[in-house]
Amino acid sequence: MTAQATYNYNRIAKAIEFIATNFKEQPSLNEIAESVHLSPYHFQRLFTDWAGVSPKKFMQYISIEYAKQLLKERQATLFDTAQEMGFSGTSRLHDLFITIEGMTPGEYKNGGGNLKINYSFAESPFGNLIVASTPKGICHMSFIDDEQKGLEDLKLRFPNAQYHQLLDKNQQDGLFIFQHDWAKLDQIKLHLSGTPFQLKVWETLLKIPQGSLTTYGSIAQKIDSPKASRAVGTAIGNNPVAFLIPCHRVIQSSGKLGGYMWGNTRKNAIIGWEAAQMDSGQY
């Protein structure tokens, strides 16, 4: 991201945090703008350019009541209708556009000793990213505040791999998801290190349609492990590929967000942003 784009996103994130913290008081535009030290006019333009909707409308999308409404209306048929919803319009991201291949036991056990991993840094509407891939697909995508720290965290996942800073086609296909024109999207391939249970949970997350939310318990039911909500939560927390595997769409049954590896402010931002895109017909 450019320095200005990064600065703007940080202000948007701060505003979203203020909205989420003070939602019950229904803060006015002036109050939200004041929290990020902008005039109401400038803030309204900046926020609408980023989200596609006004701050007031966005406030609705990240409320608990809105989340409960989505869960009530869509949870029962969430997975059964994924395919129908996924092919509305140009082509929304869902499981048919993403394939997961698990790493071999040897690759998983020895820290990627035989792997050649390319990595690059990129921008998104939700902050900077590091994305990494093997010849078989994307193995890592994470939101980062610092490139060096992001690279160090990647190398902790695969300490014995060979690394090259290079943007390859697997990464380009994955990053293209942020550009909205999915009619040109090639199938995204993921090459992931995980246990069979984790892979099963991650594959199930891919079936959650854009703009929808589900619960940890619902995921557990779907994988025929109804008593494994806590284990499902742990697997979701270990998701190695931000956004493409949409763990941000899983919340508590109460409508509260639950945790998120990359911060609850960012989770709020993504949920609200996706709802805004759905509402405007861009998905």
mmCIF file of C-alpha atoms in Angstrom:
data_model
loop_
_atom_site.group_PDB
_atom_site.id
_atom_site.type_symbol
_atom_site.label_atom_id
_atom_site.label_comp_id
_atom_site.label_asym_id
_atom_site.label_seq_id
_atom_site.Cartn_x
_atom_site.Cartn_y
_atom_site.Cartn_z
ATOM 1 C CA MET A 1 0.000 0.000 0.000
ATOM 2 C CA THR A 2 1.060 3.603 -0.460
ATOM 3 C CA ALA A 3 1.740 5.530 2.716
ATOM 4 C CA GLN A 4 -1.495 7.491 2.225
ATOM 5 C CA ALA A 5 -3.564 4.359 1.576
ATOM 6 C CA THR A 6 -2.164 2.736 4.701
ATOM 7 C CA TYR A 7 -2.900 5.882 6.692
ATOM 8 C CA ASN A 8 -6.467 5.986 5.365
ATOM 9 C CA TYR A 9 -7.085 2.311 6.166
ATOM 10 C CA ASN A 10 -5.795 2.847 9.698
ATOM 11 C CA ARG A 11 -8.249 5.704 10.147
ATOM 12 C CA ILE A 12 -11.094 3.545 8.800
ATOM 13 C CA ALA A 13 -10.102 0.738 11.169
ATOM 14 C CA LYS A 14 -10.074 3.155 14.086
ATOM 15 C CA ALA A 15 -13.530 4.403 13.101
ATOM 16 C CA ILE A 16 -14.854 0.831 12.860
ATOM 17 C CA GLU A 17 -13.466 0.092 16.309
ATOM 18 C CA PHE A 18 -15.224 3.190 17.643
ATOM 19 C CA ILE A 19 -18.508 2.150 15.983
ATOM 20 C CA ALA A 20 -18.272 -1.408 17.340
ATOM 21 C CA THR A 21 -17.460 -0.213 20.851
ATOM 22 C CA ASN A 22 -20.193 2.414 20.956
ATOM 23 C CA PHE A 23 -22.862 0.814 18.791
ATOM 24 C CA LYS A 24 -25.515 0.708 21.516
ATOM 25 C CA GLU A 25 -25.347 4.498 21.806
ATOM 26 C CA GLN A 26 -25.793 4.874 18.030
ATOM 27 C CA PRO A 27 -23.079 7.533 17.643
ATOM 28 C CA SER A 28 -23.725 10.307 15.155
ATOM 29 C CA LEU A 29 -21.627 10.992 12.086
ATOM 30 C CA ASN A 30 -20.053 13.930 13.904
ATOM 31 C CA GLU A 31 -19.047 11.747 16.859
ATOM 32 C CA ILE A 32 -17.515 9.044 14.655
ATOM 33 C CA ALA A 33 -15.653 11.611 12.561
ATOM 34 C CA GLU A 34 -14.350 13.308 15.689
ATOM 35 C CA SER A 35 -12.947 9.980 16.933
ATOM 36 C CA VAL A 36 -10.578 9.910 13.924
ATOM 37 C CA HIS A 37 -9.957 13.674 13.891
ATOM 38 C CA LEU A 38 -11.687 14.398 10.581
ATOM 39 C CA SER A 39 -14.474 16.740 9.568
ATOM 40 C CA PRO A 40 -17.826 14.962 9.086
ATOM 41 C CA TYR A 41 -17.781 15.777 5.357
ATOM 42 C CA HIS A 42 -14.265 14.423 4.780
ATOM 43 C CA PHE A 43 -14.879 11.349 6.915
ATOM 44 C CA GLN A 44 -18.174 10.533 5.161
ATOM 45 C CA ARG A 45 -16.409 10.633 1.777
ATOM 46 C CA LEU A 46 -13.416 8.612 2.950
ATOM 47 C CA PHE A 47 -15.543 5.940 4.611
ATOM 48 C CA THR A 48 -17.988 5.623 1.721
ATOM 49 C CA ASP A 49 -15.133 5.324 -0.780
ATOM 50 C CA TRP A 50 -13.732 2.444 1.272
ATOM 51 C CA ALA A 51 -16.889 0.576 2.277
ATOM 52 C CA GLY A 52 -19.306 1.519 -0.496
ATOM 53 C CA VAL A 53 -21.909 2.553 2.073
ATOM 54 C CA SER A 54 -22.308 5.294 4.632
ATOM 55 C CA PRO A 55 -20.968 4.910 8.192
ATOM 56 C CA LYS A 56 -24.566 4.734 9.434
ATOM 57 C CA LYS A 57 -25.400 1.836 7.116
ATOM 58 C CA PHE A 58 -22.139 0.089 7.995
ATOM 59 C CA MET A 59 -23.060 0.412 11.663
ATOM 60 C CA GLN A 60 -26.087 -1.759 10.960
ATOM 61 C CA TYR A 61 -23.984 -4.432 9.261
ATOM 62 C CA ILE A 62 -21.670 -4.941 12.231
ATOM 63 C CA SER A 63 -24.360 -4.964 14.909
ATOM 64 C CA ILE A 64 -25.177 -8.061 16.908
ATOM 65 C CA GLU A 65 -28.830 -7.824 15.888
ATOM 66 C CA TYR A 66 -27.890 -7.905 12.211
ATOM 67 C CA ALA A 67 -25.671 -10.942 12.838
ATOM 68 C CA LYS A 68 -28.506 -12.708 14.657
ATOM 69 C CA GLN A 69 -30.830 -11.954 11.761
ATOM 70 C CA LEU A 70 -28.401 -13.480 9.276
ATOM 71 C CA LEU A 71 -27.945 -16.569 11.417
ATOM 72 C CA LYS A 72 -31.688 -17.013 11.861
ATOM 73 C CA GLU A 73 -32.547 -16.528 8.195
ATOM 74 C CA ARG A 74 -29.687 -18.422 6.565
ATOM 75 C CA GLN A 75 -28.104 -20.874 8.956
ATOM 76 C CA ALA A 76 -30.533 -23.742 8.413
ATOM 77 C CA THR A 77 -29.886 -23.897 4.681
ATOM 78 C CA LEU A 78 -26.475 -22.253 4.635
ATOM 79 C CA PHE A 79 -24.490 -25.117 3.168
ATOM 80 C CA ASP A 80 -27.311 -26.585 1.085
ATOM 81 C CA THR A 81 -27.774 -23.314 -0.773
ATOM 82 C CA ALA A 82 -24.094 -22.428 -1.112
ATOM 83 C CA GLN A 83 -23.885 -23.547 -4.709
ATOM 84 C CA GLU A 84 -27.006 -21.670 -5.763
ATOM 85 C CA MET A 85 -25.865 -18.495 -4.035
ATOM 86 C CA GLY A 86 -22.322 -18.945 -5.257
ATOM 87 C CA PHE A 87 -23.225 -18.735 -8.908
ATOM 88 C CA SER A 88 -25.473 -15.708 -8.703
ATOM 89 C CA GLY A 89 -24.164 -12.917 -10.911
ATOM 90 C CA THR A 90 -20.658 -13.141 -12.285
ATOM 91 C CA SER A 91 -19.325 -15.866 -9.939
ATOM 92 C CA ARG A 92 -18.886 -15.546 -6.205
ATOM 93 C CA LEU A 93 -16.023 -17.218 -4.455
ATOM 94 C CA HIS A 94 -16.955 -20.585 -2.994
ATOM 95 C CA ASP A 95 -15.589 -24.079 -2.702
ATOM 96 C CA LEU A 96 -15.680 -24.841 -6.430
ATOM 97 C CA PHE A 97 -13.221 -22.010 -7.058
ATOM 98 C CA ILE A 98 -10.786 -23.136 -4.385
ATOM 99 C CA THR A 99 -9.162 -26.535 -4.050
ATOM 100 C CA ILE A 100 -7.201 -27.668 -1.028
ATOM 101 C CA GLU A 101 -4.389 -30.166 -1.178
ATOM 102 C CA GLY A 102 -2.900 -31.278 2.102
ATOM 103 C CA MET A 103 0.853 -31.549 2.399
ATOM 104 C CA THR A 104 2.356 -35.010 2.646
ATOM 105 C CA PRO A 105 3.126 -36.375 6.114
ATOM 106 C CA GLY A 106 6.802 -35.871 5.358
ATOM 107 C CA GLU A 107 6.351 -32.225 4.378
ATOM 108 C CA TYR A 108 4.151 -31.664 7.415
ATOM 109 C CA LYS A 109 6.577 -33.356 9.797
ATOM 110 C CA ASN A 110 9.913 -31.914 8.703
ATOM 111 C CA GLY A 111 8.946 -28.254 8.516
ATOM 112 C CA GLY A 112 8.848 -28.078 4.738
ATOM 113 C CA GLY A 113 12.364 -29.421 4.236
ATOM 114 C CA ASN A 114 11.742 -30.240 0.563
ATOM 115 C CA LEU A 115 9.568 -27.229 -0.193
ATOM 116 C CA LYS A 116 10.448 -24.243 -2.338
ATOM 117 C CA ILE A 117 8.294 -21.334 -1.213
ATOM 118 C CA ASN A 118 7.813 -18.058 -3.059
ATOM 119 C CA TYR A 119 6.483 -15.105 -1.095
ATOM 120 C CA SER A 120 5.478 -11.520 -1.759
ATOM 121 C CA PHE A 121 3.889 -8.548 -0.032
ATOM 122 C CA ALA A 122 0.604 -7.062 -1.213
ATOM 123 C CA GLU A 123 -2.174 -4.699 -0.259
ATOM 124 C CA SER A 124 -5.849 -5.326 0.428
ATOM 125 C CA PRO A 125 -8.843 -3.273 1.588
ATOM 126 C CA PHE A 126 -8.054 -4.518 5.117
ATOM 127 C CA GLY A 127 -4.361 -3.790 5.348
ATOM 128 C CA ASN A 128 -1.098 -5.208 4.055
ATOM 129 C CA LEU A 129 -0.559 -8.903 3.403
ATOM 130 C CA ILE A 130 2.164 -11.465 3.037
ATOM 131 C CA VAL A 131 1.245 -14.313 0.708
ATOM 132 C CA ALA A 132 3.341 -17.420 0.061
ATOM 133 C CA SER A 133 3.051 -20.390 -2.262
ATOM 134 C CA THR A 134 4.598 -23.670 -3.270
ATOM 135 C CA PRO A 135 4.367 -24.948 -6.873
ATOM 136 C CA LYS A 136 1.112 -26.666 -5.809
ATOM 137 C CA GLY A 137 -0.663 -23.595 -4.424
ATOM 138 C CA ILE A 138 -0.895 -20.913 -1.750
ATOM 139 C CA CYS A 139 0.380 -22.166 1.596
ATOM 140 C CA HIS A 140 0.118 -18.971 3.651
ATOM 141 C CA MET A 141 -1.669 -15.608 3.596
ATOM 142 C CA SER A 142 -1.635 -13.284 6.566
ATOM 143 C CA PHE A 143 -2.449 -9.679 7.385
ATOM 144 C CA ILE A 144 0.675 -7.933 8.622
ATOM 145 C CA ASP A 145 1.713 -4.611 10.109
ATOM 146 C CA ASP A 146 5.421 -5.181 9.554
ATOM 147 C CA GLU A 147 6.943 -7.010 6.577
ATOM 148 C CA GLN A 148 9.944 -8.385 8.453
ATOM 149 C CA LYS A 149 7.777 -9.751 11.254
ATOM 150 C CA GLY A 150 5.401 -11.237 8.678
ATOM 151 C CA LEU A 151 8.270 -13.034 6.975
ATOM 152 C CA GLU A 152 9.595 -14.316 10.294
ATOM 153 C CA ASP A 153 6.174 -15.731 11.173
ATOM 154 C CA LEU A 154 5.984 -17.458 7.780
ATOM 155 C CA LYS A 155 9.392 -19.061 8.316
ATOM 156 C CA LEU A 156 8.266 -20.353 11.696
ATOM 157 C CA ARG A 157 5.587 -22.376 9.892
ATOM 158 C CA PHE A 158 8.088 -23.900 7.475
ATOM 159 C CA PRO A 159 11.520 -23.497 9.106
ATOM 160 C CA ASN A 160 13.337 -25.831 6.703
ATOM 161 C CA ALA A 161 11.933 -24.586 3.393
ATOM 162 C CA GLN A 162 13.814 -22.628 0.720
ATOM 163 C CA TYR A 163 12.453 -19.094 0.327
ATOM 164 C CA HIS A 164 12.408 -16.700 -2.638
ATOM 165 C CA GLN A 165 10.710 -13.291 -2.802
ATOM 166 C CA LEU A 166 8.713 -13.731 -5.989
ATOM 167 C CA LEU A 167 5.099 -13.057 -7.004
ATOM 168 C CA ASP A 168 3.965 -16.150 -8.907
ATOM 169 C CA LYS A 169 0.703 -17.120 -10.611
ATOM 170 C CA ASN A 170 -0.677 -18.996 -7.602
ATOM 171 C CA GLN A 171 -0.322 -15.846 -5.524
ATOM 172 C CA GLN A 172 -1.748 -13.639 -8.279
ATOM 173 C CA ASP A 173 -4.858 -15.824 -8.543
ATOM 174 C CA GLY A 174 -5.387 -15.568 -4.798
ATOM 175 C CA LEU A 175 -4.836 -11.811 -4.611
ATOM 176 C CA PHE A 176 -7.135 -11.213 -7.565
ATOM 177 C CA ILE A 177 -10.038 -11.939 -5.230
ATOM 178 C CA PHE A 178 -9.780 -8.422 -3.834
ATOM 179 C CA GLN A 179 -10.361 -6.851 -7.273
ATOM 180 C CA HIS A 180 -14.012 -7.969 -7.563
ATOM 181 C CA ASP A 181 -13.935 -8.962 -11.264
ATOM 182 C CA TRP A 182 -14.177 -12.650 -10.513
ATOM 183 C CA ALA A 183 -15.289 -13.530 -14.040
ATOM 184 C CA LYS A 184 -11.554 -13.667 -14.821
ATOM 185 C CA LEU A 185 -10.670 -15.649 -11.730
ATOM 186 C CA ASP A 186 -8.775 -18.876 -12.290
ATOM 187 C CA GLN A 187 -9.245 -21.653 -9.805
ATOM 188 C CA ILE A 188 -7.325 -20.872 -6.639
ATOM 189 C CA LYS A 189 -5.170 -23.714 -5.370
ATOM 190 C CA LEU A 190 -4.132 -24.059 -1.740
ATOM 191 C CA HIS A 191 -1.347 -26.306 -0.468
ATOM 192 C CA LEU A 192 -1.825 -26.531 3.275
ATOM 193 C CA SER A 193 -0.084 -28.053 6.244
ATOM 194 C CA GLY A 194 -2.672 -29.401 8.648
ATOM 195 C CA THR A 195 -4.160 -32.450 10.313
ATOM 196 C CA PRO A 196 -7.022 -34.288 8.579
ATOM 197 C CA PHE A 197 -9.454 -32.674 11.047
ATOM 198 C CA GLN A 198 -8.129 -29.181 10.337
ATOM 199 C CA LEU A 199 -8.311 -29.712 6.575
ATOM 200 C CA LYS A 200 -11.912 -30.888 6.943
ATOM 201 C CA VAL A 201 -12.848 -27.769 8.894
ATOM 202 C CA TRP A 202 -11.081 -25.465 6.419
ATOM 203 C CA GLU A 203 -12.817 -27.128 3.469
ATOM 204 C CA THR A 204 -16.155 -26.608 5.209
ATOM 205 C CA LEU A 205 -15.435 -22.904 5.706
ATOM 206 C CA LEU A 206 -15.118 -22.536 1.932
ATOM 207 C CA LYS A 207 -18.807 -23.414 1.583
ATOM 208 C CA ILE A 208 -20.014 -20.396 3.568
ATOM 209 C CA PRO A 209 -21.436 -17.999 0.966
ATOM 210 C CA GLN A 210 -20.331 -14.395 0.668
ATOM 211 C CA GLY A 211 -22.198 -12.100 3.025
ATOM 212 C CA SER A 212 -23.363 -14.980 5.235
ATOM 213 C CA LEU A 213 -22.416 -15.924 8.773
ATOM 214 C CA THR A 214 -22.470 -19.215 10.627
ATOM 215 C CA THR A 215 -21.477 -20.516 14.056
ATOM 216 C CA TYR A 216 -18.828 -22.815 15.453
ATOM 217 C CA GLY A 217 -21.552 -25.278 16.411
ATOM 218 C CA SER A 218 -22.950 -25.286 12.896
ATOM 219 C CA ILE A 219 -19.523 -26.113 11.462
ATOM 220 C CA ALA A 220 -19.196 -28.962 13.983
ATOM 221 C CA GLN A 221 -22.584 -30.308 12.908
ATOM 222 C CA LYS A 222 -21.630 -30.130 9.247
ATOM 223 C CA ILE A 223 -18.503 -32.233 9.723
ATOM 224 C CA ASP A 224 -20.477 -34.794 11.767
ATOM 225 C CA SER A 225 -18.754 -33.860 15.016
ATOM 226 C CA PRO A 226 -21.563 -32.066 16.892
ATOM 227 C CA LYS A 227 -19.697 -32.129 20.223
ATOM 228 C CA ALA A 228 -16.477 -30.756 18.760
ATOM 229 C CA SER A 229 -17.264 -27.020 18.746
ATOM 230 C CA ARG A 230 -14.164 -26.235 20.783
ATOM 231 C CA ALA A 231 -11.922 -28.302 18.497
ATOM 232 C CA VAL A 232 -13.540 -26.609 15.499
ATOM 233 C CA GLY A 233 -12.743 -23.233 17.054
ATOM 234 C CA THR A 234 -9.104 -24.257 17.484
ATOM 235 C CA ALA A 235 -8.884 -25.426 13.865
ATOM 236 C CA ILE A 236 -10.427 -22.164 12.683
ATOM 237 C CA GLY A 237 -7.947 -20.249 14.833
ATOM 238 C CA ASN A 238 -5.116 -22.073 13.061
ATOM 239 C CA ASN A 239 -6.335 -21.145 9.584
ATOM 240 C CA PRO A 240 -3.149 -20.349 7.610
ATOM 241 C CA VAL A 241 -4.826 -18.472 4.750
ATOM 242 C CA ALA A 242 -6.582 -15.236 5.678
ATOM 243 C CA PHE A 243 -9.728 -14.201 3.805
ATOM 244 C CA LEU A 244 -9.554 -16.926 1.112
ATOM 245 C CA ILE A 245 -10.511 -19.463 3.774
ATOM 246 C CA PRO A 246 -13.246 -17.286 5.299
ATOM 247 C CA CYS A 247 -12.889 -17.949 9.018
ATOM 248 C CA HIS A 248 -14.127 -14.372 9.518
ATOM 249 C CA ARG A 249 -17.647 -15.631 8.667
ATOM 250 C CA VAL A 250 -17.814 -17.805 11.792
ATOM 251 C CA ILE A 251 -19.182 -16.135 14.917
ATOM 252 C CA GLN A 252 -20.694 -17.125 18.231
ATOM 253 C CA SER A 253 -24.321 -18.284 18.327
ATOM 254 C CA SER A 254 -25.127 -15.187 20.416
ATOM 255 C CA GLY A 255 -24.203 -12.961 17.469
ATOM 256 C CA LYS A 256 -20.926 -11.836 19.052
ATOM 257 C CA LEU A 257 -17.826 -12.013 16.893
ATOM 258 C CA GLY A 258 -15.693 -14.469 18.801
ATOM 259 C CA GLY A 259 -11.949 -14.332 18.229
ATOM 260 C CA TYR A 260 -9.951 -13.636 15.090
ATOM 261 C CA MET A 261 -6.251 -14.238 14.551
ATOM 262 C CA TRP A 262 -5.812 -10.869 12.837
ATOM 263 C CA GLY A 263 -7.862 -8.822 15.308
ATOM 264 C CA ASN A 264 -11.564 -8.273 15.912
ATOM 265 C CA THR A 265 -11.502 -4.796 14.383
ATOM 266 C CA ARG A 266 -10.364 -6.340 11.103
ATOM 267 C CA LYS A 267 -12.991 -9.099 11.424
ATOM 268 C CA ASN A 268 -15.667 -6.435 11.893
ATOM 269 C CA ALA A 269 -14.305 -4.563 8.887
ATOM 270 C CA ILE A 270 -14.428 -7.637 6.638
ATOM 271 C CA ILE A 271 -17.913 -8.715 7.740
ATOM 272 C CA GLY A 272 -19.303 -5.211 7.235
ATOM 273 C CA TRP A 273 -17.475 -4.741 3.935
ATOM 274 C CA GLU A 274 -18.788 -8.034 2.540
ATOM 275 C CA ALA A 275 -22.325 -7.182 3.630
ATOM 276 C CA ALA A 276 -22.013 -3.804 1.919
ATOM 277 C CA GLN A 277 -20.778 -5.403 -1.307
ATOM 278 C CA MET A 278 -23.681 -7.876 -1.245
ATOM 279 C CA ASP A 279 -26.171 -5.107 -0.594
ATOM 280 C CA SER A 280 -24.847 -3.087 -3.517
ATOM 281 C CA GLY A 281 -24.911 -6.082 -5.850
ATOM 282 C CA GLN A 282 -21.150 -6.217 -6.392
ATOM 283 C CA TYR A 283 -21.064 -9.896 -5.384
#
